[in-house]
Short mmCIF file of C-alpha atoms in Angstrom, two decimals:
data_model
loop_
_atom_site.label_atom_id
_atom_site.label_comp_id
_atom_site.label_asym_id
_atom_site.label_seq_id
_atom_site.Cartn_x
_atom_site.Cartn_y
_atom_site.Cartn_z
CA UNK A 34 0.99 -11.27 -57.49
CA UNK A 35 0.74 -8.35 -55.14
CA UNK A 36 -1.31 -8.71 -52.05
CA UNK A 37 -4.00 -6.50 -51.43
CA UNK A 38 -4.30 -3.20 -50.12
CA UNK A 39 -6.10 -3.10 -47.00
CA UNK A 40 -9.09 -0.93 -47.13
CA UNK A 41 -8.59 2.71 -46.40
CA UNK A 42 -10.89 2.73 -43.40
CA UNK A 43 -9.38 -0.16 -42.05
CA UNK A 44 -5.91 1.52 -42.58
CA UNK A 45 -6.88 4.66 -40.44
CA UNK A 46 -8.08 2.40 -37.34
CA UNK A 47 -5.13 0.45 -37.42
CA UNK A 48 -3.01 3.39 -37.79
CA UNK A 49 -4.77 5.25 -35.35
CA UNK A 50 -3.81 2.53 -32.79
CA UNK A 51 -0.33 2.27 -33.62
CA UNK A 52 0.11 6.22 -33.24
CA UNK A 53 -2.32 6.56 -30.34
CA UNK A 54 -0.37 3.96 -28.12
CA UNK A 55 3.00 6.14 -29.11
CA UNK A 56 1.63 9.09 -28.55
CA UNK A 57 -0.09 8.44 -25.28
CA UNK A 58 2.28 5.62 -24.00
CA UNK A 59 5.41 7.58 -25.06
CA UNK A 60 3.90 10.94 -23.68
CA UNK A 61 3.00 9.38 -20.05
CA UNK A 62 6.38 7.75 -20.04
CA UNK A 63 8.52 10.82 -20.67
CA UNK A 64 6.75 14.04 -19.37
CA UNK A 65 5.15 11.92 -16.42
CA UNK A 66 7.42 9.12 -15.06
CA UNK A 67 10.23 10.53 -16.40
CA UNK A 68 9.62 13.92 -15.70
CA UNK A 69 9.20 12.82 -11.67
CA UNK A 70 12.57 11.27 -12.06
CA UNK A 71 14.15 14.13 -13.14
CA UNK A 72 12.87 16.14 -10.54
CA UNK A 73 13.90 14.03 -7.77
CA UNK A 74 17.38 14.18 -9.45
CA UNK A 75 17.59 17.68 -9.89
CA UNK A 76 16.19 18.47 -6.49
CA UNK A 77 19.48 16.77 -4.57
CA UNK A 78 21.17 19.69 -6.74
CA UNK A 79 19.09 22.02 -5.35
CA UNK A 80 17.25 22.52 -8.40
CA UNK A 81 13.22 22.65 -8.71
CA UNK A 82 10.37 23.44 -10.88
CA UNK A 83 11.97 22.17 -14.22
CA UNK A 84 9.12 20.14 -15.44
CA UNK A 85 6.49 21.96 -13.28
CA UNK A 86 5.51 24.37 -16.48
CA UNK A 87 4.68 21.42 -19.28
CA UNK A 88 2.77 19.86 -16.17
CA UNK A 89 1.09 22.54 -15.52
CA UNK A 90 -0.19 23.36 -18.90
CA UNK A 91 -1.71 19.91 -19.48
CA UNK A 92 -3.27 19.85 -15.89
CA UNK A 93 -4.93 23.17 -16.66
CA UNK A 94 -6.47 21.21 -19.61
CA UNK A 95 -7.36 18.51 -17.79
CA UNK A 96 -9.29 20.86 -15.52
CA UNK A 97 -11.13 22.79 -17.63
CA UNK A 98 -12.47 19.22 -18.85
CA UNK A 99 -13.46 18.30 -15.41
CA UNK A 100 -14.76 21.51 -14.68
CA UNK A 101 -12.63 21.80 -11.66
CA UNK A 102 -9.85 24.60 -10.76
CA UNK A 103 -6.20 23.77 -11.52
CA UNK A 104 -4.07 22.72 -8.75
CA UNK A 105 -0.99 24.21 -7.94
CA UNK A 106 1.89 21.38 -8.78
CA UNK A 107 3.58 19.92 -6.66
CA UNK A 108 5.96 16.68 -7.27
CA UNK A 109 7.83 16.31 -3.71
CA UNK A 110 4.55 15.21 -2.05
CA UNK A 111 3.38 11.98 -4.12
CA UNK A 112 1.98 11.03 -7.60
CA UNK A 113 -1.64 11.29 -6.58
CA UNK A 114 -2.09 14.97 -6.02
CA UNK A 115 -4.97 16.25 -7.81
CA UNK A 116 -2.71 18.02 -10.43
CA UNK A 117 -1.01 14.97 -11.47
CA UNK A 118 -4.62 13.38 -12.23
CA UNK A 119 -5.19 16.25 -13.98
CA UNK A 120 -2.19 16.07 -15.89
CA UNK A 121 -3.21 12.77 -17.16
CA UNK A 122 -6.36 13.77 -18.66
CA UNK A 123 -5.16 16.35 -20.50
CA UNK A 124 -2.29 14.79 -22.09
CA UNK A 125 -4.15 11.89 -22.92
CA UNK A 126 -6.95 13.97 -24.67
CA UNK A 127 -4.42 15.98 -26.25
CA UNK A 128 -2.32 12.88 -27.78
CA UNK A 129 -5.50 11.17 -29.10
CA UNK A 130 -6.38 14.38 -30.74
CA UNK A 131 -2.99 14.86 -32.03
CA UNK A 132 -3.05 11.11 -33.28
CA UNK A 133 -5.93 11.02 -35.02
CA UNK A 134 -4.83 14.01 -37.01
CA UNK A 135 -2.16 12.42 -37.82
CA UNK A 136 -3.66 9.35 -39.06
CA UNK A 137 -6.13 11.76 -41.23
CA UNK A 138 -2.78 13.48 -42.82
CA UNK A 139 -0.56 10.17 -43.53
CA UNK A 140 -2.55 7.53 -44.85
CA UNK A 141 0.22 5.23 -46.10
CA UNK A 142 0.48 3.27 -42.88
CA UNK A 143 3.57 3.95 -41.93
CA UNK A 144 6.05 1.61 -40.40
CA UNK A 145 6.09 2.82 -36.69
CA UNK A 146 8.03 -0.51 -35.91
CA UNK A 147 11.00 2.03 -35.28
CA UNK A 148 9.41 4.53 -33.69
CA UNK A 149 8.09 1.85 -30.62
CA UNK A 150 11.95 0.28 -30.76
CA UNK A 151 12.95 3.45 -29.82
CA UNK A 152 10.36 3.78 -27.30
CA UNK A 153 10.86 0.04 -25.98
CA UNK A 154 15.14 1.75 -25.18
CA UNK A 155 13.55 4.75 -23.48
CA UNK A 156 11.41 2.63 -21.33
CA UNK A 157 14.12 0.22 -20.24
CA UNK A 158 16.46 3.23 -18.95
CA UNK A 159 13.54 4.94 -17.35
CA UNK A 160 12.77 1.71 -15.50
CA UNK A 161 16.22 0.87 -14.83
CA UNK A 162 16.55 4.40 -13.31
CA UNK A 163 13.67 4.32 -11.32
CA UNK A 164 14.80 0.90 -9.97
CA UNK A 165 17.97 2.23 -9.23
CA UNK A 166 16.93 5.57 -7.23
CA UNK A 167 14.59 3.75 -5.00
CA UNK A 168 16.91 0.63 -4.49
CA UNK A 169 19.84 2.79 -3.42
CA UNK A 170 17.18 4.65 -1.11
CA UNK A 171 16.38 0.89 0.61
CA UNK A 172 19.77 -0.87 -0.10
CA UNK A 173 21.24 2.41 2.19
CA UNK A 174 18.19 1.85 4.44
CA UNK A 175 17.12 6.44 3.94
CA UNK A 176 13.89 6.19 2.19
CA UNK A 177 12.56 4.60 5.25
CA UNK A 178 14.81 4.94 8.23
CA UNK A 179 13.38 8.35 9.03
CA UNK A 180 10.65 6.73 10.99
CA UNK A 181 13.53 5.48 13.75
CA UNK A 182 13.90 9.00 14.85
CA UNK A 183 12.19 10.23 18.27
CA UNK A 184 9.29 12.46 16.75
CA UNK A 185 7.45 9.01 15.45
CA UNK A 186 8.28 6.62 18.77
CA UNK A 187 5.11 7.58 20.55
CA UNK A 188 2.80 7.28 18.21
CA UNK A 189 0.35 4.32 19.20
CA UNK A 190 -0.18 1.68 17.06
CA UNK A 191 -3.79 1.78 16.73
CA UNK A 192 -3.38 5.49 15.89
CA UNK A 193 -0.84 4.79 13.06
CA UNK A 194 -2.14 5.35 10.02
CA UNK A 195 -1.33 2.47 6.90
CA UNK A 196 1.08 5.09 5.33
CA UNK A 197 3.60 5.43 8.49
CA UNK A 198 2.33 1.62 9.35
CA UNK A 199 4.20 0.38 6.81
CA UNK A 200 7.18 2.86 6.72
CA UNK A 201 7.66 1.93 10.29
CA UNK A 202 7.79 -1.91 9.97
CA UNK A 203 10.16 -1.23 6.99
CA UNK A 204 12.38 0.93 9.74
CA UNK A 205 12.14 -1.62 11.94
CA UNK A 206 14.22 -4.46 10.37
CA UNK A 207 17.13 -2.62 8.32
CA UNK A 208 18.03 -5.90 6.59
CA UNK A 209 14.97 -6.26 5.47
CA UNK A 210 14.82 -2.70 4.08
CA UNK A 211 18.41 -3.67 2.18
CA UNK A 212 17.43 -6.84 0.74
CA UNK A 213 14.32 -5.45 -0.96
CA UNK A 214 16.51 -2.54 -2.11
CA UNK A 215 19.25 -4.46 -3.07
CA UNK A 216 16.56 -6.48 -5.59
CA UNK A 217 15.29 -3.07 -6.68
CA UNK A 218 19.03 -2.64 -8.00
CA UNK A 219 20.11 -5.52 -9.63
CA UNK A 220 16.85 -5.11 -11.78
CA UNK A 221 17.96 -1.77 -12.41
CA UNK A 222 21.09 -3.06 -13.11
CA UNK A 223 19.98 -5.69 -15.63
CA UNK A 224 18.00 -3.20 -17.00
CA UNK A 225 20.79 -1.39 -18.59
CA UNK A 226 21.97 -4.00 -21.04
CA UNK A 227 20.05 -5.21 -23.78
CA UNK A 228 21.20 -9.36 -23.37
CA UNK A 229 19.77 -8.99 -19.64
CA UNK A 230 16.89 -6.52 -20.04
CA UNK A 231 14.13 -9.39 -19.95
CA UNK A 232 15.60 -10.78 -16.85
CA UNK A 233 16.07 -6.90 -15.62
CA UNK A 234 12.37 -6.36 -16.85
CA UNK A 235 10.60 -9.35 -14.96
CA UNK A 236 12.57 -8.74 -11.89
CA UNK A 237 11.01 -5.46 -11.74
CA UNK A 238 8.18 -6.86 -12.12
CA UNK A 239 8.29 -8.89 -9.01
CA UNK A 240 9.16 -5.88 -7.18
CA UNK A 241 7.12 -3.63 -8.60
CA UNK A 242 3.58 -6.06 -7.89
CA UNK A 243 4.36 -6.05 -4.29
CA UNK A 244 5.20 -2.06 -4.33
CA UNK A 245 1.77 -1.27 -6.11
CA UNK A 246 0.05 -3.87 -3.93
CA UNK A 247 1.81 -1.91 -0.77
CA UNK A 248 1.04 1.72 -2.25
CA UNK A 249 -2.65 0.90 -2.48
CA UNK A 250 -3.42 -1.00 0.38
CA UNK A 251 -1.53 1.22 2.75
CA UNK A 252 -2.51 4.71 1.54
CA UNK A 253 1.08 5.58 0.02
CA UNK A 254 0.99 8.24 -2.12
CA UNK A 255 2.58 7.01 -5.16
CA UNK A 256 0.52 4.79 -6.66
CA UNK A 257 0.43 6.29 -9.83
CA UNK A 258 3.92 6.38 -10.47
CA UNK A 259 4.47 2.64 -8.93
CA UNK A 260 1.59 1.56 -11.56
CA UNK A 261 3.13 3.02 -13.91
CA UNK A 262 6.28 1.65 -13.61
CA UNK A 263 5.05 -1.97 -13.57
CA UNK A 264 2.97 -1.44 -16.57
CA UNK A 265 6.45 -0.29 -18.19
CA UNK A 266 8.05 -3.44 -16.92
CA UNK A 267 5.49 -5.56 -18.27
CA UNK A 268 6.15 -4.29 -21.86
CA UNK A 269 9.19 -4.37 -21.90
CA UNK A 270 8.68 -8.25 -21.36
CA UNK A 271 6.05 -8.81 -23.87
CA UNK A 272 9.00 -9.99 -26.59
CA UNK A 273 9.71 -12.75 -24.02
CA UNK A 274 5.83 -14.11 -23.36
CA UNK A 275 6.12 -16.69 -26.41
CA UNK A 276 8.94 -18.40 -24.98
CA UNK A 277 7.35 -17.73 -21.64
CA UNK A 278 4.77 -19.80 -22.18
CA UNK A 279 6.38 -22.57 -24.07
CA UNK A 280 7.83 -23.12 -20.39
CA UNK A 281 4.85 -22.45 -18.43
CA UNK A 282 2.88 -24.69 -20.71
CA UNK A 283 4.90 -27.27 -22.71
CA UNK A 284 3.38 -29.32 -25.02
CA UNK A 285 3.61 -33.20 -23.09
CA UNK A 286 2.08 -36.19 -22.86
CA UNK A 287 3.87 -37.47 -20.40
CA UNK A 288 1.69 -35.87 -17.90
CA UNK A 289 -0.77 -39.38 -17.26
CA UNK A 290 -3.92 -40.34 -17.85
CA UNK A 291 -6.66 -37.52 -17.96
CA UNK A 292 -8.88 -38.73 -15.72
CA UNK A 293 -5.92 -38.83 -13.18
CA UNK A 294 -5.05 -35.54 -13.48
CA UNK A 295 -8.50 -34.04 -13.41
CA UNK A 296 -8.78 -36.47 -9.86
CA UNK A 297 -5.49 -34.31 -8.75
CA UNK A 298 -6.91 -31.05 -9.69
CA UNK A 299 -10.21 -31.58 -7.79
CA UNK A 300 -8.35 -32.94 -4.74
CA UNK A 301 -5.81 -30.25 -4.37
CA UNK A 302 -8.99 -27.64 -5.49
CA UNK A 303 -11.42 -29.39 -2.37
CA UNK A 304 -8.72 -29.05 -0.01
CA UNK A 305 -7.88 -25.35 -0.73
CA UNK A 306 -11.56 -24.66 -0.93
CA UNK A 307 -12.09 -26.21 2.57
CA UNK A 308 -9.23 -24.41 4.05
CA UNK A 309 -10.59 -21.46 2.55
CA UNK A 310 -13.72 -21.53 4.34
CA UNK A 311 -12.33 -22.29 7.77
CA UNK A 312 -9.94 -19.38 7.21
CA UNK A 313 -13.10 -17.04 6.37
CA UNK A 314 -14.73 -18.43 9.45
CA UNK A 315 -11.57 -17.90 11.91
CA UNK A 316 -10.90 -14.36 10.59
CA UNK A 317 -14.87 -13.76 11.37
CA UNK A 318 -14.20 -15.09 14.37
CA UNK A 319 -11.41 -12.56 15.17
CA UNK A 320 -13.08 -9.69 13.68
CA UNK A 321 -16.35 -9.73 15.62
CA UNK A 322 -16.72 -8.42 19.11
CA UNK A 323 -18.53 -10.81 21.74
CA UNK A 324 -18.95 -8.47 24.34
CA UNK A 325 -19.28 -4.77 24.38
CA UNK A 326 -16.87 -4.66 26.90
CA UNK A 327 -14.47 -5.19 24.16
CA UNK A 328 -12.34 -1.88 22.98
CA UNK A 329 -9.94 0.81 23.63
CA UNK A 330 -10.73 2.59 26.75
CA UNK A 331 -9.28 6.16 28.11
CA UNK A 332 -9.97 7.21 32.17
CA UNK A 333 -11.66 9.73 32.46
CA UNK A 334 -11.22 9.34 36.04
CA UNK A 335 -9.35 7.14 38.79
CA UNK A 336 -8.35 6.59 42.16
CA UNK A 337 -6.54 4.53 44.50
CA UNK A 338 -7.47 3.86 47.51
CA UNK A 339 -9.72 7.11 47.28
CA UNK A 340 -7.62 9.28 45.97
CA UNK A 341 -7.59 10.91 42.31
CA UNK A 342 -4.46 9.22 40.84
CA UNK A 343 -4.87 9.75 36.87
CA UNK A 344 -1.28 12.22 37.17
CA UNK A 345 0.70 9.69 40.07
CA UNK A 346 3.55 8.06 38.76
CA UNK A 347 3.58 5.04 41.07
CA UNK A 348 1.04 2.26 41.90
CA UNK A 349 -1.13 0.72 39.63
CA UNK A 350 -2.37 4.06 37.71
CA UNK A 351 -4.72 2.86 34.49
CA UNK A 352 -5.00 5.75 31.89
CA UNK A 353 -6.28 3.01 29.36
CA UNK A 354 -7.65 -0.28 29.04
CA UNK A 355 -7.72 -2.24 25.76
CA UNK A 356 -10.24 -5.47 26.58
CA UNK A 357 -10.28 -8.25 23.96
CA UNK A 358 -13.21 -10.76 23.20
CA UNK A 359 -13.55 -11.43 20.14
CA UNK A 360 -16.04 -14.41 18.66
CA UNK A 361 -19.10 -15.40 19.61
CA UNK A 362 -20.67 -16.62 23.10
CA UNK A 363 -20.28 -19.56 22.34
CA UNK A 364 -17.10 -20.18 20.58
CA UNK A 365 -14.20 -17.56 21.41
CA UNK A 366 -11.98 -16.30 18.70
CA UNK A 367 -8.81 -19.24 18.58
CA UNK A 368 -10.34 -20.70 22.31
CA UNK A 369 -9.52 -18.22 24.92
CA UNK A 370 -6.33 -17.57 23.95
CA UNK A 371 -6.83 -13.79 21.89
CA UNK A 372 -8.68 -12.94 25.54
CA UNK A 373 -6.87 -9.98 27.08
CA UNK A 374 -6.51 -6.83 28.92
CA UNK A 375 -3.82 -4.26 28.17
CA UNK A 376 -3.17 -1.37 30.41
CA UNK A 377 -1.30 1.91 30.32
CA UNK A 378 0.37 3.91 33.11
CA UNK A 379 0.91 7.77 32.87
CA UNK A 380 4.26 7.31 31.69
CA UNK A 381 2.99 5.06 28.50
CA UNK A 382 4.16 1.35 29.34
CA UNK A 383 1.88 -1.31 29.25
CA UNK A 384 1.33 -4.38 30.73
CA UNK A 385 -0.99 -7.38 29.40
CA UNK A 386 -2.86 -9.71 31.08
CA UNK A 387 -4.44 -12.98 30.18
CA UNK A 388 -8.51 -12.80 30.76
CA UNK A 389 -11.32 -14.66 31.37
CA UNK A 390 -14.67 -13.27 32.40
CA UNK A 391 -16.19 -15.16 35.00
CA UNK A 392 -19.66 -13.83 36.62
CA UNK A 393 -19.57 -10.53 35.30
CA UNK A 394 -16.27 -10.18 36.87
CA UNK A 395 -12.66 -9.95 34.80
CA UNK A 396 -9.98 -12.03 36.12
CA UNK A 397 -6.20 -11.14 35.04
CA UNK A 398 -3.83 -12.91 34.90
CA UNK A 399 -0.23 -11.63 34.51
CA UNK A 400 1.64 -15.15 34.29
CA UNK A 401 1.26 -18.82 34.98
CA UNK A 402 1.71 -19.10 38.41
CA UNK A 403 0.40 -14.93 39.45
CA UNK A 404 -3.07 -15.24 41.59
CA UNK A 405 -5.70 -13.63 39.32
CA UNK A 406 -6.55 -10.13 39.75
CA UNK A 407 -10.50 -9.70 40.31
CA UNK A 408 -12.49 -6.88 38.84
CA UNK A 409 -15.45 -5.82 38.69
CA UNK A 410 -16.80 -4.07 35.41
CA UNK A 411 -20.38 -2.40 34.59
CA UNK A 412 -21.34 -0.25 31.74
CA UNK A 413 -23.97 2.49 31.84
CA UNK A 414 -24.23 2.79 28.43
CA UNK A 415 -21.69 0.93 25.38
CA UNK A 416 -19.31 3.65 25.38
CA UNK A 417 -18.59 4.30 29.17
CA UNK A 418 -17.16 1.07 31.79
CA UNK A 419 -16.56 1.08 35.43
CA UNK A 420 -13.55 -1.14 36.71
CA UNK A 421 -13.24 -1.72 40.07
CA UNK A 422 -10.52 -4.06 42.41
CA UNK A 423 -7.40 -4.37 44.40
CA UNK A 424 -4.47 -4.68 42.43
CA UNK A 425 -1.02 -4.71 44.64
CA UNK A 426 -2.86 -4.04 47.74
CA UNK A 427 -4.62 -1.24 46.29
CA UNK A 428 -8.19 -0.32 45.84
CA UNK A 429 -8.86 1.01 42.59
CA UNK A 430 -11.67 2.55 40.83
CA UNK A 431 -11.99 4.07 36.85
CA UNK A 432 -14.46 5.61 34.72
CA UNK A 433 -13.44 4.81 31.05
CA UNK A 434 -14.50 6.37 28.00
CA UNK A 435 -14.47 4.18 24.50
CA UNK A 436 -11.59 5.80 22.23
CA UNK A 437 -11.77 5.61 18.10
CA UNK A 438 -8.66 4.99 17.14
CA UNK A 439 -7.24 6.55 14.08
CA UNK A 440 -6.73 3.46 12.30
CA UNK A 441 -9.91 2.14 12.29
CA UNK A 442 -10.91 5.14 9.41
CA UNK A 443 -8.31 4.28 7.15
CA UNK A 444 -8.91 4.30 3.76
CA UNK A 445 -7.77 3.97 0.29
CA UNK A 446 -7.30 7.44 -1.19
CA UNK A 447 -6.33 7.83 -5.17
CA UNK A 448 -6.64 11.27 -5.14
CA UNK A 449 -4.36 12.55 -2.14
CA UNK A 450 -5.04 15.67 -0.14
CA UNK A 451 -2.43 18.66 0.17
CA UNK A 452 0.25 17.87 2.20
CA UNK A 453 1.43 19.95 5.32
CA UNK A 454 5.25 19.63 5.32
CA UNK A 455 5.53 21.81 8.29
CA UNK A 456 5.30 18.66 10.63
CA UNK A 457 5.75 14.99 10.81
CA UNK A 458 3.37 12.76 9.13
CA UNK A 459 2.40 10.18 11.91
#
């Protein structure tokens, strides 16, 4: 007896779905992702703007639904311009159109099992490529080791911003840098081959989590692309999640009692909760100023033994001061022991010194067995201090003004201004 035949409208929603996830899916895969991949290709030949018309045309369609003006492409600068946003809008609304004509015109539910096998092959080379250009660029340490050259050396830390942050702690350990490339490549690697695509696939996906994690939390400018890219690696596992979970979650007895278990669970689950809350309470602790003598501090003048010293180059010449005191009054952040004062000299070394404030006076301390430097500090209002002492035999005297640093405004940007390639970012 033949089955039924599923009811037409039922037919159209599934088909619909089916053609919609092609359509979009496969669309975003191959004029996006792999249309970025190309271009990076293409441009170590010297060759450009390729893909830059089909992007543009869906962009300007994603514009005029946003009401906003197209943006000039541009793929060398990141994944999150404003064009490539637009870009996504457009296609999308132009696949889901396009699918649900085509559910409309073929109403015999056709088998699209093909059509997303297909798909599943172009996915697993994009990936693997992808994997493999930026694990080459880390396994021979490029993609980062810019940031070792002189132009980014004097850049402060607390005027770093998240983006050259993290490039520059990459830079700073090169076997780091080839490890986590070298992991980018074998999953590229195991990519290419069908018996070791799942292994490729959740290797990438490992990577990938801690790339996307990285790209959003330090301002890079690829987060779309990264997401992407995980979202391709996860499924291409999907085949795999049965068996996946038959490990994860086997079907034993063997396990004990119940009421055992449940008595580990809520042991291990009251320790990590009370761990937890003294982490919450430390990291308050470290985040909260006790005194508003805490900050970074720039002269605005100084002198030593009278004289105006802000441009000597010997003696102890204080451009800035970073003071630390975090906590409360009553209980400083870990003790005493985050309690410190950092100075600069003209020439941009610094030297720290251990604190404690005593009477309205700082003492420093520059080792164990070094007498303590007094000094005495006022503040006319919470963005101006006074220091005044002998250090080395010599009386000094500063007027400090409180200094932003540029970190302290980052933020999280999806949508990533133009770029000025004409200089260093720093």
């Amino acid at each position: 007896m033949d089955s039924p035949r599923p009811a037409p409208h039922a037919t159209a929603r599934s088909t619909f779905a089916g053609m919609a996830g092609l359509t979009v899916g496969g669309g975003l895969l191959v004029l996006f992702v792999d249309g970025i991949l190309l271009s990076q290709l293409l441009a170590r030949l010297s060759i450009s703007g390729v893909v830059d018309p089909v992007w543009s045309f869906f962009a300007t369609i994603g514009a005029a639904l946003t009401g906003t003006g197209p943006v000039d492409v541009d793929a060398a600068t990141g994944s999150d311009m404003a064009w490539a946003w637009q870009f996504h809008l457009g296609w999308i609304v132009v696949a889901l159109a396009g699918s649900a004509v085509w559910a409309m015109l073929d109403r015999d539910h056709p088998d699209l099992r093909g059509a997303y096998r297909a798909l599943s092959g172009i996915a697993a080379i994009s990936l693997a490529v992808a994997m493999l250009i930026y694990g080459l660029a880390k396994a021979v340490p490029i993609q980062m080791g810019y940031m070792n050259l002189p132009a980014h050396q004097l850049q402060s830390v607390g005027d770093t911003g998240g983006f050259s942050m993290l490039w520059g702690s990459m830079a700073a350990s090169t076997p780091y840098t080839v490890i986590t490339g070298m992991i980018e490549v074998a999953s590229g690697i195991l990519l290419l081959f069908r018996r070791t695509r799942p292994a490729g696939a959740m290797l990438a996906i490992v990577a990938l989590t801690q790339i996307v994690l990285l790209n959003l939390f330090y301002d890079v400018p690829v987060k779309l692309l990264s997401l992407e890219l995980l979202l391709t690696a996860v499924a291409l596992t999907t085949p795999s999640w049965p068996a996946l979970l038959r490990i994860i979650l086997p079907r034993s007895t063997s396990g004990g009692p119940l009421w055992a278990r449940a008595a580990v669970v809520t042991a291990v689950l009251a320790v990590m909760a009370a761990v937890g809350a003294q982490n919450v309470d430390r990291w308050r602790s470290m985040d909260t100023p006790r005194s508003p003598l805490d900050g970074t501090w720039r002269a605005t003048s100084f002198t030593v033994d009278g004289a105006p010293a802000l441009a000597a180059s010997s003696g102890p010449v204080w451009t800035a001061v970073a003071i630390t005191l975090r906590g409360t009054p009553g209980r400083p952040a870990q003790g005493s022991a985050q309690d410190s004062v950092v100075t600069q000299r003209p020439d941009g070394t610094v030297q720290p010194f251990g604190l404690t404030v005593s009477d309205g006076a700082l003492l420093l301390r520059s080792g164990a067995g070094a007498a303590p430097v007094r000094l005495a500090a006022s503040q006319r209002s919470p963005d101006s201090l006074s220091l005044s002492g002998d250090v080395d035999g010599r009386r000094i005297e500063g007027t400090y003004q409180r200094r932003a640093m540029a970190r302290e405004s980052t933020e999280i940007r999806l949508v990533q201004p133009p770029v000025d390639r004409s200089r260093p970012r720093v």
